[in-house]
Amino acid sequence: QVGQKANEVRSAVRQKIDDRRAELEAQEIQKLLNDPHFDATLPALETRAGSLHPVTLITEHIEDVFRAMGFYLLDYPEVETEENNFEGLNIPATHPARDMQDTFWLNDGNLLRTHTSPGQVRAMAEYKPPFRAIFPGRVFRYESTDASHEHTFHQVEGLMIEKEISVANLIASMKTLISEVLERDVTIRLRPGYFPFVEPGFELDIQCQVCHGNGCSVCKKSGWLELLPCGLVHPNVLRFGGLDPEVWSGWAFGLGLSRLVMMKYQIEDIRHLMAGDIRFISQFRKG
Ligand code: FA5
């Protein structure tokens, strides 16, 4: 009997609530209908889902590839000391290589890092060898922009410190990186390249994916795009990082991430990446 009563009470309460809700809703609708500015024919507001920036998508992909190979993922500051950005990388003040990277200087003598390579100096001071790490991030150069050059762009640096490292090891890792990220077979070429902080140094170029090697404004009509400078870590850099070059060796690369994004999605102008146009960014939804 008590249960029966309880059910009756519950139904009565529920009914009251439903009646009151319907009454309030009707009042609300009536209020809108009385409002001369209300237009019932307008479409309803749509909820917009955000999407990740293509640079973020590819960075996360590269992080997955390298984490699976036992690399640490490190994050270093965008404001650097002159020492980490240049001296520690075997580029003293008088070195002509400084001209290759026009720099934004800050009033306090520090600078906006021109590449992710100062992370090499920081990582060597921070971790005991052997270790392997990547450090992606934003870099800045005081230079005029065109279809393949920005003043603010992204790189990913990779560093492996081991007892015996060879160029074969470096090239195998670079090939894995490129084929994993682009998810297609691409033609690459390797040529000697000069960077004071590696010896020997290489430039790894990939065939332009925008024009398939025919020549366009992205590859400056050459059919090739500089993408991945790399090499074996220079003994002076190891020494600066507190490692004995007689015992330790390493390889390093500095991937032009913004250019890799352009190649993957066949983007014809790098300036789209930082322009903040939602119509551009929303084209890169995952999956
Ligand atoms: C460097 O920045 C070296 N730190 C790379 C390195 C690391 C070499 C480790 C050896 C060992 P470079 O100035 O070439 O090198 O730049 C590296 C890549 O960044 C280029 O291949 C290119 O893909 C990209 N890059 C350079 N300048 C620009 C720019 N203004 N806009 C967009 N991408 C750029």
Short mmCIF file of N, CA and C in Angstrom, two decimals, residues 4 16 43-44 58 66 72 119 124 153 171-172 218 227 270-271 275:
data_model
loop_
_atom_site.label_atom_id
_atom_site.label_comp_id
_atom_site.label_asym_id
_atom_site.label_seq_id
_atom_site.Cartn_x
_atom_site.Cartn_y
_atom_site.Cartn_z
N GLN A 4 2.31 1.76 -3.37
CA GLN A 4 1.31 2.28 -4.31
C GLN A 4 1.15 3.79 -4.14
N LYS A 16 3.08 17.66 -12.32
CA LYS A 16 3.14 19.09 -12.00
C LYS A 16 4.38 19.74 -12.66
N PRO A 43 18.06 30.70 -39.77
CA PRO A 43 18.57 29.38 -39.41
C PRO A 43 19.12 29.37 -37.97
N ALA A 44 19.08 28.22 -37.33
CA ALA A 44 19.57 28.11 -35.96
C ALA A 44 21.08 28.27 -35.93
N ILE A 58 51.33 17.60 -37.86
CA ILE A 58 52.57 16.94 -38.29
C ILE A 58 53.56 16.85 -37.14
N PHE A 66 59.18 9.30 -33.37
CA PHE A 66 60.45 9.28 -32.64
C PHE A 66 60.32 8.70 -31.23
N TYR A 72 63.66 11.07 -26.40
CA TYR A 72 62.98 12.00 -25.49
C TYR A 72 62.35 13.09 -26.33
N GLY A 119 69.06 23.87 -28.79
CA GLY A 119 68.60 22.74 -27.96
C GLY A 119 69.67 21.66 -27.83
N MET A 124 72.75 18.48 -24.18
CA MET A 124 74.02 17.85 -23.77
C MET A 124 74.36 18.22 -22.33
N PHE A 153 58.82 30.48 -38.37
CA PHE A 153 58.47 29.17 -38.91
C PHE A 153 58.85 28.08 -37.91
N ILE A 171 71.37 8.43 -42.06
CA ILE A 171 70.56 8.41 -43.27
C ILE A 171 69.35 7.47 -43.09
N ALA A 172 69.57 6.33 -42.44
CA ALA A 172 68.45 5.40 -42.22
C ALA A 172 67.37 6.09 -41.39
N VAL A 218 57.31 27.46 -55.29
CA VAL A 218 57.74 26.93 -53.99
C VAL A 218 59.19 26.45 -54.07
N LEU A 227 65.10 20.55 -47.26
CA LEU A 227 64.17 20.19 -46.19
C LEU A 227 64.87 19.79 -44.91
N ILE A 270 53.98 29.36 -48.13
CA ILE A 270 54.22 29.14 -46.69
C ILE A 270 53.45 30.16 -45.84
N ARG A 271 53.17 31.33 -46.42
CA ARG A 271 52.55 32.39 -45.63
C ARG A 271 51.12 32.07 -45.19
N ALA A 275 48.96 32.85 -41.26
CA ALA A 275 48.07 33.97 -41.55
C ALA A 275 46.82 33.96 -40.67
#
